[in-house]
Short mmCIF file of C-alpha atoms in Angstrom, two decimals:
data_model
loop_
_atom_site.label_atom_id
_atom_site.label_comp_id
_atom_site.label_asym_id
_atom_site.label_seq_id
_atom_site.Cartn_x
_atom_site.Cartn_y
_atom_site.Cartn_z
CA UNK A 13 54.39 13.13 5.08
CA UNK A 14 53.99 14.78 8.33
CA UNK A 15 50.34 16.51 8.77
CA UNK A 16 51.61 19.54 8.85
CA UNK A 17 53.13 19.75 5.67
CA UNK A 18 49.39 18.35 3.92
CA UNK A 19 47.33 20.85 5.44
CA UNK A 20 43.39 20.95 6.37
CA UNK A 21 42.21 20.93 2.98
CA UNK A 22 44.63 17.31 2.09
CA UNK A 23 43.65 15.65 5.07
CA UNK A 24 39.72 16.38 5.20
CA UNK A 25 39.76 14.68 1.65
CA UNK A 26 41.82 11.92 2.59
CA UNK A 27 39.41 10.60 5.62
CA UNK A 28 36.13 11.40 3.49
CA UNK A 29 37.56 9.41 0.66
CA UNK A 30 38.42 6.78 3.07
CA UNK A 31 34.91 7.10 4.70
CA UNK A 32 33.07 7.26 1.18
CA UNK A 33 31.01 10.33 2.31
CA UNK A 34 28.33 11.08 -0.60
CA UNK A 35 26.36 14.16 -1.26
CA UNK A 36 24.57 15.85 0.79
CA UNK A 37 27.50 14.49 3.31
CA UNK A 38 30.56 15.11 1.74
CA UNK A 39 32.36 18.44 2.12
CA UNK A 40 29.44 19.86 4.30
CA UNK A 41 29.45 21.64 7.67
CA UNK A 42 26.82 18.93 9.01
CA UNK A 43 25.81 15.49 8.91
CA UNK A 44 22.72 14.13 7.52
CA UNK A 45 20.65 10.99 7.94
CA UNK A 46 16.64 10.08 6.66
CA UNK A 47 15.18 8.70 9.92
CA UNK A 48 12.09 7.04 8.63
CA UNK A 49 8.85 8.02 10.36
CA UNK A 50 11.00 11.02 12.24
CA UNK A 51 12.50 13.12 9.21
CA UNK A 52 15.79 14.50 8.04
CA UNK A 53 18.26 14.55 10.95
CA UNK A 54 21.43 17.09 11.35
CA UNK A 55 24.42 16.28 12.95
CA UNK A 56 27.28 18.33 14.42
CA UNK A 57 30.26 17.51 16.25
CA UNK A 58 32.84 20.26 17.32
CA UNK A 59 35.54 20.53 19.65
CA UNK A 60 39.28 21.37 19.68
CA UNK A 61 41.99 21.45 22.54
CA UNK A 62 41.66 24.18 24.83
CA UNK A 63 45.40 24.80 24.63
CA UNK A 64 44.63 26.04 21.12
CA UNK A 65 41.41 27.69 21.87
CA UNK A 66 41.53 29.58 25.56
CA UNK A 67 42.71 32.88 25.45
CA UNK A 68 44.24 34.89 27.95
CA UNK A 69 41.22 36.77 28.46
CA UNK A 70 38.76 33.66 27.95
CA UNK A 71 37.24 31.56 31.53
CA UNK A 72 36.74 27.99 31.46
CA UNK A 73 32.86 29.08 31.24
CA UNK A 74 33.50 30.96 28.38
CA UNK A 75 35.35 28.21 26.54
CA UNK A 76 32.15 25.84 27.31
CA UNK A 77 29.44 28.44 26.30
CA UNK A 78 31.61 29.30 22.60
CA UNK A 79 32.36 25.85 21.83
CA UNK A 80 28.59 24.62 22.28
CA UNK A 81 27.91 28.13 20.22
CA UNK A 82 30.28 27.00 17.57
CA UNK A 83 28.44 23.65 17.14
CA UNK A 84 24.95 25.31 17.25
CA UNK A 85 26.52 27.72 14.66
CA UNK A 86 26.56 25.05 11.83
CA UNK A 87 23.09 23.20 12.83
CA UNK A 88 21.34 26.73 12.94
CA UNK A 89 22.90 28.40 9.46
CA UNK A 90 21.83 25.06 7.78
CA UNK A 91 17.71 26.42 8.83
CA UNK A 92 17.44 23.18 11.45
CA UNK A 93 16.22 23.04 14.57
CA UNK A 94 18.94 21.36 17.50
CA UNK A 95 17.23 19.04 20.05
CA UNK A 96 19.62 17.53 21.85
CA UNK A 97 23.50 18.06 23.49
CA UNK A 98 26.41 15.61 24.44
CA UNK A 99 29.42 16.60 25.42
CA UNK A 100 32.89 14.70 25.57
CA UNK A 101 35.78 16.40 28.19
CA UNK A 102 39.38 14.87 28.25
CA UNK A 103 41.18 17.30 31.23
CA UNK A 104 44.40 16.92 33.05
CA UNK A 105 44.10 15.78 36.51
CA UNK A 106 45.87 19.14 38.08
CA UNK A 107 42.61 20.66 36.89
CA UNK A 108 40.59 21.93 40.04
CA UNK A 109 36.54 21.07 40.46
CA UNK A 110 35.98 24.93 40.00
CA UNK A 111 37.31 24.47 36.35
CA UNK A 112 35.46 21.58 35.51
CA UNK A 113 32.40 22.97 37.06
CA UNK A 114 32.86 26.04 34.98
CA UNK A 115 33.36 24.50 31.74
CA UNK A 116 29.69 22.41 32.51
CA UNK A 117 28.46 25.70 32.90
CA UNK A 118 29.41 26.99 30.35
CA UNK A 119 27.77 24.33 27.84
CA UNK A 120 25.01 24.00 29.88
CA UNK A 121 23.84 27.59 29.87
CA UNK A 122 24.52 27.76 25.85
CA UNK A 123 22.15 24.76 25.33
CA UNK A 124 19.47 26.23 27.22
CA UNK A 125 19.77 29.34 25.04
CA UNK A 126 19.86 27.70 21.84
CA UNK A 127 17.16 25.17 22.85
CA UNK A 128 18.66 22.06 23.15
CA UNK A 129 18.28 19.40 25.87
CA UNK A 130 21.64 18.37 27.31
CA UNK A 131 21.62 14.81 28.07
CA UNK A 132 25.01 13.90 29.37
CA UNK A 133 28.42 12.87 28.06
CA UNK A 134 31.80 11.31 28.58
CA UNK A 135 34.83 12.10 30.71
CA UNK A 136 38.17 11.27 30.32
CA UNK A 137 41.87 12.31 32.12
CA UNK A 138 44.88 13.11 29.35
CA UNK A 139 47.92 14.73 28.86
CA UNK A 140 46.02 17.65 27.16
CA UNK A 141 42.66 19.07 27.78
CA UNK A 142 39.90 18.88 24.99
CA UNK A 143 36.30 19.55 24.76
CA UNK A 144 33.72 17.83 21.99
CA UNK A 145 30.33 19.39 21.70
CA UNK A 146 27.91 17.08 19.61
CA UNK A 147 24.76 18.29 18.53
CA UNK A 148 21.44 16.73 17.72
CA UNK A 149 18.47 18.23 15.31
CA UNK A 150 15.67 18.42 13.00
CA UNK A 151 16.09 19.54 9.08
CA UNK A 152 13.96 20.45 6.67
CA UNK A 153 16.22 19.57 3.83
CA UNK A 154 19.91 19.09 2.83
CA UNK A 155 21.73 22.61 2.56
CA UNK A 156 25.52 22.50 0.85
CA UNK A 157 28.01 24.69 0.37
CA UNK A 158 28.20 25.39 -2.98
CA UNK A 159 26.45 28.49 -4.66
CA UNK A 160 24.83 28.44 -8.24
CA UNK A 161 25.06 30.42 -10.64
CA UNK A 162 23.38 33.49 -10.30
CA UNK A 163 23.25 33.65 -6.83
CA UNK A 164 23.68 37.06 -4.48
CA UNK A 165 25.79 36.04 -0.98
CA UNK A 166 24.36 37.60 2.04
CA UNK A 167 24.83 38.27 5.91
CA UNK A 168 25.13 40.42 8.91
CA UNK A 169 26.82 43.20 8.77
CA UNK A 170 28.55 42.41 11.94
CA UNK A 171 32.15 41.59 10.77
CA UNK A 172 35.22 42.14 12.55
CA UNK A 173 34.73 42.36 16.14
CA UNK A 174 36.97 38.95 16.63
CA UNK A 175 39.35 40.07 13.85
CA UNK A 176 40.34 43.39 15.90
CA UNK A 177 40.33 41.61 19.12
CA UNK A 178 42.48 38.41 17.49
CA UNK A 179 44.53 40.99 15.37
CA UNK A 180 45.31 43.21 18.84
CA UNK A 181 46.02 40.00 21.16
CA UNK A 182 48.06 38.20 18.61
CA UNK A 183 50.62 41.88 18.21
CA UNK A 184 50.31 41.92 21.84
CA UNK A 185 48.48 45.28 21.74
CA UNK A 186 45.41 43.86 23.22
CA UNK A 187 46.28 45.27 26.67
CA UNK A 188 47.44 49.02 25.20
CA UNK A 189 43.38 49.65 23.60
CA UNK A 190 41.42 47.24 26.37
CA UNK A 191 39.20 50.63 27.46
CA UNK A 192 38.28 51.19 23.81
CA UNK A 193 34.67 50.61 24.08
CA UNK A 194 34.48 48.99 20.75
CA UNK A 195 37.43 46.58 21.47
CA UNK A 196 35.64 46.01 24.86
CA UNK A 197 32.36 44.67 23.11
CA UNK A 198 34.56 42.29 20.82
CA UNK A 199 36.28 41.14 23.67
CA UNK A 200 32.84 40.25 25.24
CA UNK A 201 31.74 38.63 22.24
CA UNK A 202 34.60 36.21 21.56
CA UNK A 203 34.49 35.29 25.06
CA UNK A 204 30.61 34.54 24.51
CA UNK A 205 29.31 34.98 21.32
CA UNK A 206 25.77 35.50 20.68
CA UNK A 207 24.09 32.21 18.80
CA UNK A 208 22.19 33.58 15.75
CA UNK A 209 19.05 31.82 15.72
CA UNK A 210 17.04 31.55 12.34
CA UNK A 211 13.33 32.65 12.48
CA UNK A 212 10.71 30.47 11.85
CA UNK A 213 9.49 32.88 9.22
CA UNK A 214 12.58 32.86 7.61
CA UNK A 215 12.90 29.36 7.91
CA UNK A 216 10.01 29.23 5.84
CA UNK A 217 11.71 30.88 2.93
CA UNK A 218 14.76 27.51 3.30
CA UNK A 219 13.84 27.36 -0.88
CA UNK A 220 15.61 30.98 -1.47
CA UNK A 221 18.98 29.45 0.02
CA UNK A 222 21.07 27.56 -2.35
CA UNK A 223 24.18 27.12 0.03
CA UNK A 224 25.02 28.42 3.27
CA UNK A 225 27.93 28.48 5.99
CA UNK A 226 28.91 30.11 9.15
CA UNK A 227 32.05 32.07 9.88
CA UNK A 228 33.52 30.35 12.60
CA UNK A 229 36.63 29.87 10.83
CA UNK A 230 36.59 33.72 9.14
CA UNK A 231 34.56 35.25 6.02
CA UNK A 232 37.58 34.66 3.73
CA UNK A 233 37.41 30.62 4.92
CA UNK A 234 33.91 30.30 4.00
CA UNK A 235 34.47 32.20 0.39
CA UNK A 236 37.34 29.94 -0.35
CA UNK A 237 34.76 26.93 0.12
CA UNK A 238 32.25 28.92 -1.43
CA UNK A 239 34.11 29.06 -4.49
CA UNK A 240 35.72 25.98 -5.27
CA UNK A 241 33.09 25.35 -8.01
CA UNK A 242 31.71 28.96 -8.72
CA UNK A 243 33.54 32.37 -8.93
CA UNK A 244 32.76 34.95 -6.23
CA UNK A 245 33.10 38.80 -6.70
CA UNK A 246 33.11 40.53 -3.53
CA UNK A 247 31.80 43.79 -3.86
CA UNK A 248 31.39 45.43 -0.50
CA UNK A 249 32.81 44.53 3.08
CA UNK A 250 30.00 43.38 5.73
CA UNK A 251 32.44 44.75 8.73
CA UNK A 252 30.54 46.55 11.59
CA UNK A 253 30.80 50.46 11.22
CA UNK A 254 32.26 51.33 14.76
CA UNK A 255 35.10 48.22 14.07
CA UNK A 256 35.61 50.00 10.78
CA UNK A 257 36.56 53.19 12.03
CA UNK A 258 38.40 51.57 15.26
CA UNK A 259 40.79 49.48 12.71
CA UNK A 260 41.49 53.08 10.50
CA UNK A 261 42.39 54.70 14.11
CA UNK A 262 44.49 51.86 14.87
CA UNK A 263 46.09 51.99 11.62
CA UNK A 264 44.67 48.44 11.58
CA UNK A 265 43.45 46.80 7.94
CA UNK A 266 40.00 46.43 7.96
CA UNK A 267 39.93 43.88 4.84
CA UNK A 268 42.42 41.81 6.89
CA UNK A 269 40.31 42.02 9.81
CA UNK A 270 37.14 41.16 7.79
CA UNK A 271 37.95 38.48 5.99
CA UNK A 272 40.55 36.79 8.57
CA UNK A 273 38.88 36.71 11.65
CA UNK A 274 37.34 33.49 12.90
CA UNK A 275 35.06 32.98 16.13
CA UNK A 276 32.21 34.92 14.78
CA UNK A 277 29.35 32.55 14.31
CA UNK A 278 27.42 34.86 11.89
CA UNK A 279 25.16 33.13 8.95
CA UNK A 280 26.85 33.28 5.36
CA UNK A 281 24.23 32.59 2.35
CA UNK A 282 23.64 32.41 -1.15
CA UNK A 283 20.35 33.10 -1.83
CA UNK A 284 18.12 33.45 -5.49
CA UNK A 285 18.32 36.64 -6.34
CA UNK A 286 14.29 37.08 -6.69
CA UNK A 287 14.54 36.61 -2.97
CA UNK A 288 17.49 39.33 -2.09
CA UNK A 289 14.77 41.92 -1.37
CA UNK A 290 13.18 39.77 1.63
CA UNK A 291 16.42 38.81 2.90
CA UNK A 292 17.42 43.06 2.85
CA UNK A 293 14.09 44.28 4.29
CA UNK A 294 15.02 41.89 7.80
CA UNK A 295 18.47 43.18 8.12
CA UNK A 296 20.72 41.23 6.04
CA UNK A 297 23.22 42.91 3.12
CA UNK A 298 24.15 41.64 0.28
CA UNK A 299 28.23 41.75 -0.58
CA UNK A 300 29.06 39.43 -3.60
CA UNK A 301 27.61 38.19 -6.57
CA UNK A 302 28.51 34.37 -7.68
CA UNK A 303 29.53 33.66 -11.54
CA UNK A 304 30.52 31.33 -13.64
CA UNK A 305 34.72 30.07 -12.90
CA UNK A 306 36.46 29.59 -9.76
CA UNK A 307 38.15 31.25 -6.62
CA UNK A 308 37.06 34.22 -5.13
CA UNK A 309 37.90 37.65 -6.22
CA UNK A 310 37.80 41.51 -3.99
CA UNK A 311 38.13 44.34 -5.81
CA UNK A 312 39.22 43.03 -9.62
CA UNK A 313 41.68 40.52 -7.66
CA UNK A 314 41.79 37.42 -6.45
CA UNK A 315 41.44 37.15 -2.70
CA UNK A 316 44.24 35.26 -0.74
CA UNK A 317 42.37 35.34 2.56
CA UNK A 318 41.61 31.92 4.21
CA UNK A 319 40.84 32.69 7.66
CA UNK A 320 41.37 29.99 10.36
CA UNK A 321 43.02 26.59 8.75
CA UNK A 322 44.69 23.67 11.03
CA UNK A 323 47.66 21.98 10.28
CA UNK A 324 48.99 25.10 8.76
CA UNK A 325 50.63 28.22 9.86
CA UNK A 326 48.46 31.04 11.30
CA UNK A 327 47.20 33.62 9.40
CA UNK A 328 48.20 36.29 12.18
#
């Protein structure tokens, strides 16, 4: 079968079967490895071809600074601490230095905000251009992906800022609604999102957090993984006010936009509900409970949002 017609899901299964991946490894938005006399090391690699992943309104820089914020994305949400940056380029020959120097830039400046040393890489000319971003760094234990019973999912309610501008660009309204201030800001920040960086107070409370993911790939992609051993009940939406009322102007869904989004880096976790007060008091909400079944559920029925899958057709 062609890989198209498997999908994500099929294939990601097939190569850790192949690989033998075991838990905490195995369907996990990291890598780990016990380094004896160092401690419990995370590993991230992310990339993608930038014919898939500039926009229009996207620089080279800014498709250097998001990718190195997508990697730093996992490693942070899973409470560690990233060290260390290598990046691998494969570019097109008719590129010119200003590009290449741009996309450098672009990784080099994200490292520096999210702390990590970066130590060099590989480069390499081919018919398309792609950029890896691997990431180095310290945990303090495994973190999966699966909830238990019990458990309260919480975030940011920051959602929907890369839905609208995704949603917009993809209808090729983008343009029409490009001095809307609120469009303007999620413009900026899928172009450069901001890294959401754990404090070390709360990564003191790591025990509270039975499972966690980011939603680089949209909320409704991480519930669907979320709930492929629990059921989830989604109670509220976590979508920024001012996108809220920009999508009902626009005559825009704001579930759709919500749930479907993708690029947004923010911190998805299921925490013990003796700990939902702590997690509430330092700006997080809380937006669905986790039960016993499977699948994920909005409003009495069962949510068919998946956000951003390859080898499948696009959700916009």
């Amino acid at each position: 079968m062609m890989l198209k017609e498997l999908g994500e899901d099929k294939l990601i299964s097939i190569m850790q079967s192949l690989i033998g991946l075991k838990y905490p490894n195995v369907d996990n938005d990291v890598s780990y490895v016990e380094l004896p006399n160092v401690g419990l090391l995370a590993l991230k690699i992310d990339g993608g071809s930038l014919s898939r992943t500039k926009t229009d309104f996207m620089t080279y820089y800014d498709v250097g600074w998001r990718m190195t914020i997508g990697a730093a994305s996992d490693i942070f949400v899973k409470f560690a601490k990233p060290i260390a940056l290598v990046s691998s380029l494969t570019l097109r020959g008719n590129h010119s230095e200003f590009e290449l120097r741009e996309l450098v830039k672009g990784i080099k400046d994200a490292a520096k905000t999210i702390g990590a040393a970066y130590i060099g890489g590989d480069l390499n000319e081919g018919d398309d251009d792609v950029l890896d971003v691997a990431l180095l760094g310290i945990a303090n234990k495994p973190i999966g992906r699966v909830p238990q019973l019990g458990d309260v999912l919480v975030t940011i309610p920051e959602f929907g800022f890369t839905g609208l501008i995704f949603k917009l660009w993809y209808s090729g309204l983008l343009g029409s609604y490009i001095n809307d201030p609120v469009v303007a800001k999620g413009i900026e920040l899928t172009r450069r999102p901001k890294p959401w960086i754990p404090s070390d107070e709360l990564v003191n409370r790591i025990n509270c957090i039975n499972a966690s993911m980011d939603s680089s790939d949209g909320l409704g992609r991480v519930l669907y993984e979320m709930g492929k051993g629990v059921k989830i009940k989604v109670y509220s939406l976590p979508i920024n006010n001012d996108v809220e009322l920009t999508c009902r102007k626009y005559g825009l869904s704001p579930e759709e936009v919500t749930f479907n989004g993708g690029e947004e880096y923010l911190p998805v976790l299921a925490v013990k509900p003796e700990c939902l007060n702590y997690f509430k008091a330092i700006g997080f909400v809380d937006f669905a409970n986790v039960e016993e079944g499977n699948g994920v559920y909005f409003n009495s029925r069962e949510l068919q949002y998946k956000g951003w899958v390859y080898f499948s057709k696009p959700t916009y």
